[in-house]
Amino acid sequence: MVKSIDAVSRAMQVLDVLRDNPTVSLAKLHQETEISKATLLRILKTLQDSGWVFRSLNDASYRLSFNIGNVGQQRTDANPLETLGELAAPIIQQIEGKLRWPADVAVRDGLSMLVVESTRSQAGFVLNRDVMGIRPHFLFSGIGRAYLAFCPEAERREIINALKAGSGKEAKLAHDQVWLKNLLEQTRTQGFGVREPAFYGVRTPAGAQIEAIAVPVFSQDQNRSSVVATLSVAWPKGSVKEDEISGAFYHCLRNAADQLSEKL
């Protein structure tokens, strides 16, 4: 009589739970499978290494990989934003490893931007760590400015006209043609968008405002005209010199954005 392999059986239990849930925490997996957390971690690590499972950088939750088994069998039900986050995860980890500050990947979401993956939960300082789902403004965030400056002209006009129809400070700035023209030209010239640190209330425990820059991730079409996402890095104000921002920081982000573009 052929005996079953307990380790494989437990792995299948884990995959069954992941199949039935968009994302699952370690505690939820323990509750559903009654497998010890230590054993679950070993199973999950094996499944991650084999390309079956992805672990979010921001909240440490688990889900089935969009590209199951790394054998080209892509899930037909994969969420495009989760797929982008999974592809970007090792790249933004590389950014943080090189620059020593947290990095994000974001996309356009209507009239704002949406952060879809981040290394902020691993940051050495407090920086709005629960960032998933945050929707920064176009005209005040580095990621919004980077997107707006480099997206196709028709899309840019659509966004600006919609912002003008709104209310508040962003609508007022959208009507300021001189300010907006200068902002977009400066962003294109330097190659990156700069966060407006004074607009946002997030500060470090020491009271420092947060600075950030972002670059566009272009599509792989012939003209590279579409912007599919942005990559950004953030730090406490005054912690990074101006020449570092326009030098090492920009070039690291630009290279990373080109690397992500090739994956998409």
GROMACS .gro file of C-alpha atoms in nm:
model
  264
    1MET     CA    1   0.000   0.000   0.000
    2VAL     CA    2   0.140   0.341  -0.101
    3LYS     CA    3   0.152   0.593   0.184
    4SER     CA    4   0.075   0.961   0.142
    5ILE     CA    5   0.340   1.223   0.214
    6ASP     CA    6   0.235   1.432   0.512
    7ALA     CA    7   0.437   1.738   0.405
    8VAL     CA    8   0.272   1.743   0.064
    9SER     CA    9  -0.071   1.700   0.220
   10ARG     CA   10  -0.013   1.996   0.451
   11ALA     CA   11   0.109   2.207   0.159
   12MET     CA   12  -0.209   2.125  -0.030
   13GLN     CA   13  -0.414   2.237   0.272
   14VAL     CA   14  -0.237   2.571   0.260
   15LEU     CA   15  -0.293   2.608  -0.114
   16ASP     CA   16  -0.662   2.527  -0.071
   17VAL     CA   17  -0.700   2.812   0.179
   18LEU     CA   18  -0.507   3.051  -0.046
   19ARG     CA   19  -0.721   2.950  -0.343
   20ASP     CA   20  -1.039   3.039  -0.154
   21ASN     CA   21  -0.917   3.375  -0.018
   22PRO     CA   22  -0.770   3.682  -0.195
   23THR     CA   23  -0.512   3.731   0.080
   24VAL     CA   24  -0.449   3.541   0.401
   25SER     CA   25  -0.251   3.620   0.715
   26LEU     CA   26  -0.038   3.364   0.893
   27ALA     CA   27  -0.287   3.367   1.181
   28LYS     CA   28  -0.574   3.293   0.942
   29LEU     CA   29  -0.383   3.005   0.783
   30HIS     CA   30  -0.313   2.862   1.128
   31GLN     CA   31  -0.680   2.891   1.219
   32GLU     CA   32  -0.801   2.730   0.894
   33THR     CA   33  -0.549   2.445   0.872
   34GLU     CA   34  -0.464   2.386   1.241
   35ILE     CA   35  -0.101   2.350   1.130
   36SER     CA   36   0.153   2.501   1.367
   37LYS     CA   37   0.283   2.844   1.270
   38ALA     CA   38   0.642   2.718   1.260
   39THR     CA   39   0.545   2.446   1.011
   40LEU     CA   40   0.333   2.691   0.814
   41LEU     CA   41   0.629   2.926   0.777
   42ARG     CA   42   0.843   2.644   0.637
   43ILE     CA   43   0.566   2.543   0.394
   44LEU     CA   44   0.509   2.902   0.285
   45LYS     CA   45   0.880   2.962   0.235
   46THR     CA   46   0.898   2.654   0.012
   47LEU     CA   47   0.594   2.765  -0.187
   48GLN     CA   48   0.739   3.117  -0.221
   49ASP     CA   49   1.072   2.982  -0.344
   50SER     CA   50   0.886   2.765  -0.597
   51GLY     CA   51   0.686   3.061  -0.728
   52TRP     CA   52   0.346   2.941  -0.606
   53VAL     CA   53   0.291   3.197  -0.332
   54PHE     CA   54   0.363   3.570  -0.293
   55ARG     CA   55   0.403   3.750   0.042
   56SER     CA   56   0.313   4.119   0.047
   57LEU     CA   57   0.591   4.350   0.164
   58ASN     CA   58   0.355   4.595   0.327
   59ASP     CA   59   0.127   4.377   0.542
   60ALA     CA   60   0.302   4.035   0.524
   61SER     CA   61  -0.016   3.867   0.396
   62TYR     CA   62   0.002   3.572   0.156
   63ARG     CA   63  -0.171   3.504  -0.174
   64LEU     CA   64  -0.133   3.278  -0.475
   65SER     CA   65   0.123   3.408  -0.722
   66PHE     CA   66  -0.010   3.545  -1.052
   67ASN     CA   67   0.243   3.322  -1.232
   68ILE     CA   68   0.193   2.989  -1.059
   69GLY     CA   69   0.503   2.779  -1.032
   70ASN     CA   70   0.711   3.014  -1.249
   71VAL     CA   71   0.630   2.790  -1.544
   72GLY     CA   72   0.437   3.045  -1.747
   73GLN     CA   73   0.094   2.931  -1.624
   74GLN     CA   74  -0.062   3.265  -1.541
   75ARG     CA   75  -0.378   3.280  -1.333
   76THR     CA   76  -0.678   3.398  -1.532
   77ASP     CA   77  -0.829   3.554  -1.218
   78ALA     CA   78  -0.517   3.747  -1.117
   79ASN     CA   79  -0.580   4.108  -1.010
   80PRO     CA   80  -0.374   4.343  -1.234
   81LEU     CA   81  -0.277   4.562  -0.938
   82GLU     CA   82  -0.169   4.260  -0.733
   83THR     CA   83   0.030   4.137  -1.032
   84LEU     CA   84   0.203   4.475  -1.059
   85GLY     CA   85   0.277   4.471  -0.686
   86GLU     CA   86   0.426   4.123  -0.709
   87LEU     CA   87   0.645   4.215  -1.007
   88ALA     CA   88   0.755   4.537  -0.837
   89ALA     CA   89   0.823   4.388  -0.493
   90PRO     CA   90   1.181   4.268  -0.553
   91ILE     CA   91   1.259   4.590  -0.740
   92ILE     CA   92   1.149   4.825  -0.462
   93GLN     CA   93   1.334   4.604  -0.216
   94GLN     CA   94   1.646   4.663  -0.425
   95ILE     CA   95   1.580   5.037  -0.418
   96GLU     CA   96   1.556   5.038  -0.039
   97GLY     CA   97   1.867   4.820  -0.017
   98LYS     CA   98   2.067   5.069  -0.225
   99LEU     CA   99   1.927   5.398  -0.096
  100ARG     CA  100   1.838   5.292   0.261
  101TRP     CA  101   1.500   5.464   0.246
  102PRO     CA  102   1.153   5.311   0.182
  103ALA     CA  103   1.018   5.279  -0.171
  104ASP     CA  104   0.667   5.253  -0.321
  105VAL     CA  105   0.505   5.158  -0.649
  106ALA     CA  106   0.183   5.340  -0.743
  107VAL     CA  107  -0.067   5.367  -1.028
  108ARG     CA  108  -0.325   5.619  -1.141
  109ASP     CA  109  -0.666   5.570  -0.981
  110GLY     CA  110  -0.905   5.820  -1.134
  111LEU     CA  111  -0.815   6.167  -1.007
  112SER     CA  112  -0.551   6.048  -0.761
  113MET     CA  113  -0.272   5.796  -0.733
  114LEU     CA  114  -0.290   5.460  -0.554
  115VAL     CA  115  -0.001   5.289  -0.374
  116VAL     CA  116  -0.011   4.916  -0.455
  117GLU     CA  117   0.308   4.792  -0.286
  118SER     CA  118   0.557   4.942  -0.044
  119THR     CA  119   0.858   4.868   0.174
  120ARG     CA  120   0.744   5.123   0.435
  121SER     CA  121   0.655   4.858   0.693
  122GLN     CA  122   1.025   4.767   0.695
  123ALA     CA  123   1.145   5.128   0.726
  124GLY     CA  124   1.370   5.232   1.009
  125PHE     CA  125   1.160   5.541   1.079
  126VAL     CA  126   0.786   5.606   1.104
  127LEU     CA  127   0.647   5.700   0.762
  128ASN     CA  128   0.275   5.628   0.730
  129ARG     CA  129   0.344   5.255   0.727
  130ASP     CA  130  -0.017   5.160   0.661
  131VAL     CA  131   0.010   5.308   0.312
  132MET     CA  132  -0.175   5.047   0.104
  133GLY     CA  133  -0.487   5.203  -0.042
  134ILE     CA  134  -0.368   5.559   0.024
  135ARG     CA  135  -0.456   5.791  -0.266
  136PRO     CA  136  -0.213   6.085  -0.289
  137HIS     CA  137  -0.306   6.400  -0.483
  138PHE     CA  138  -0.177   6.456  -0.834
  139LEU     CA  139  -0.051   6.809  -0.778
  140PHE     CA  140   0.102   6.769  -0.433
  141SER     CA  141   0.263   6.424  -0.441
  142GLY     CA  142   0.584   6.325  -0.617
  143ILE     CA  143   0.413   6.024  -0.771
  144GLY     CA  144   0.123   6.232  -0.900
  145ARG     CA  145   0.351   6.498  -1.048
  146ALA     CA  146   0.570   6.232  -1.214
  147TYR     CA  147   0.264   6.066  -1.367
  148LEU     CA  148   0.106   6.389  -1.484
  149ALA     CA  149   0.424   6.528  -1.640
  150PHE     CA  150   0.503   6.219  -1.846
  151CYS     CA  151   0.164   6.073  -1.941
  152PRO     CA  152   0.022   6.136  -2.292
  153GLU     CA  153  -0.104   6.489  -2.359
  154ALA     CA  154  -0.467   6.381  -2.404
  155GLU     CA  155  -0.467   6.199  -2.071
  156ARG     CA  156  -0.300   6.496  -1.901
  157ARG     CA  157  -0.567   6.736  -2.031
  158GLU     CA  158  -0.839   6.497  -1.913
  159ILE     CA  159  -0.693   6.484  -1.561
  160ILE     CA  160  -0.635   6.859  -1.535
  161ASN     CA  161  -0.984   6.945  -1.661
  162ALA     CA  162  -1.138   6.705  -1.409
  163LEU     CA  163  -0.928   6.855  -1.129
  164LYS     CA  164  -1.046   7.203  -1.227
  165ALA     CA  165  -1.405   7.087  -1.189
  166GLY     CA  166  -1.338   6.984  -0.829
  167SER     CA  167  -1.289   7.193  -0.517
  168GLY     CA  168  -1.018   7.272  -0.264
  169LYS     CA  169  -0.652   7.359  -0.303
  170GLU     CA  170  -0.582   7.114  -0.584
  171ALA     CA  171  -0.865   7.255  -0.797
  172LYS     CA  172  -0.736   7.607  -0.739
  173LEU     CA  173  -0.385   7.509  -0.849
  174ALA     CA  174  -0.521   7.329  -1.156
  175HIS     CA  175  -0.662   7.664  -1.267
  176ASP     CA  176  -0.324   7.836  -1.222
  177GLN     CA  177  -0.188   7.781  -1.573
  178VAL     CA  178   0.148   7.949  -1.509
  179TRP     CA  179   0.219   7.749  -1.193
  180LEU     CA  180   0.107   7.425  -1.353
  181LYS     CA  181   0.309   7.484  -1.671
  182ASN     CA  182   0.623   7.556  -1.467
  183LEU     CA  183   0.568   7.249  -1.248
  184LEU     CA  184   0.530   7.014  -1.543
  185GLU     CA  185   0.827   7.160  -1.731
  186GLN     CA  186   1.049   7.138  -1.424
  187THR     CA  187   0.942   6.778  -1.360
  188ARG     CA  188   1.017   6.676  -1.718
  189THR     CA  189   1.353   6.857  -1.716
  190GLN     CA  190   1.476   6.693  -1.398
  191GLY     CA  191   1.317   6.357  -1.482
  192PHE     CA  192   1.130   6.311  -1.154
  193GLY     CA  193   0.841   6.448  -0.952
  194VAL     CA  194   0.901   6.605  -0.611
  195ARG     CA  195   0.665   6.569  -0.317
  196GLU     CA  196   0.529   6.885  -0.155
  197PRO     CA  197   0.632   6.808   0.207
  198ALA     CA  198   0.441   7.093   0.368
  199PHE     CA  199   0.104   6.980   0.230
  200TYR     CA  200   0.088   6.646   0.408
  201GLY     CA  201   0.060   6.603   0.784
  202VAL     CA  202   0.282   6.295   0.811
  203ARG     CA  203   0.600   6.358   1.008
  204THR     CA  204   0.870   6.154   1.176
  205PRO     CA  205   0.871   6.117   1.558
  206ALA     CA  206   1.131   6.394   1.562
  207GLY     CA  207   0.887   6.626   1.383
  208ALA     CA  208   1.057   6.628   1.041
  209GLN     CA  209   0.847   6.658   0.728
  210ILE     CA  210   0.874   6.387   0.463
  211GLU     CA  211   1.038   6.444   0.126
  212ALA     CA  212   1.009   6.213  -0.173
  213ILE     CA  213   1.078   6.187  -0.544
  214ALA     CA  214   0.915   5.964  -0.806
  215VAL     CA  215   0.982   5.856  -1.163
  216PRO     CA  216   0.743   5.720  -1.427
  217VAL     CA  217   0.737   5.357  -1.536
  218PHE     CA  218   0.673   5.358  -1.910
  219SER     CA  219   0.489   5.100  -2.114
  220GLN     CA  220   0.685   4.883  -2.353
  221ASP     CA  221   0.514   5.014  -2.666
  222GLN     CA  222   0.721   5.155  -2.949
  223ASN     CA  223   0.699   5.517  -2.836
  224ARG     CA  224   0.716   5.453  -2.461
  225SER     CA  225   0.447   5.720  -2.430
  226SER     CA  226   0.213   5.562  -2.175
  227VAL     CA  227   0.284   5.569  -1.802
  228VAL     CA  228   0.172   5.249  -1.630
  229ALA     CA  229   0.304   5.322  -1.281
  230THR     CA  230   0.549   5.526  -1.076
  231LEU     CA  231   0.834   5.432  -0.844
  232SER     CA  232   0.921   5.654  -0.550
  233VAL     CA  233   1.149   5.680  -0.250
  234ALA     CA  234   1.092   5.890   0.066
  235TRP     CA  235   1.301   6.019   0.357
  236PRO     CA  236   1.283   6.272   0.646
  237LYS     CA  237   1.337   6.627   0.524
  238GLY     CA  238   1.701   6.733   0.542
  239SER     CA  239   1.838   6.377   0.548
  240VAL     CA  240   1.942   6.373   0.181
  241LYS     CA  241   2.151   6.635  -0.001
  242GLU     CA  242   2.025   6.797  -0.321
  243ASP     CA  243   2.306   6.654  -0.533
  244GLU     CA  244   2.226   6.304  -0.403
  245ILE     CA  245   1.861   6.347  -0.503
  246SER     CA  246   1.938   6.448  -0.862
  247GLY     CA  247   2.228   6.205  -0.880
  248ALA     CA  248   2.227   5.866  -0.708
  249PHE     CA  249   1.861   5.869  -0.604
  250TYR     CA  250   1.725   5.964  -0.946
  251HIS     CA  251   1.948   5.721  -1.135
  252CYS     CA  252   1.861   5.435  -0.898
  253LEU     CA  253   1.489   5.498  -0.947
  254ARG     CA  254   1.521   5.545  -1.324
  255ASN     CA  255   1.710   5.217  -1.364
  256ALA     CA  256   1.457   5.040  -1.142
  257ALA     CA  257   1.165   5.183  -1.342
  258ASP     CA  258   1.318   5.059  -1.668
  259GLN     CA  259   1.370   4.718  -1.508
  260LEU     CA  260   1.004   4.702  -1.401
  261SER     CA  261   0.891   4.820  -1.746
  262GLU     CA  262   1.068   4.523  -1.903
  263LYS     CA  263   0.879   4.286  -1.671
  264LEU     CA  264   0.533   4.420  -1.751
   0.00000   0.00000   0.00000
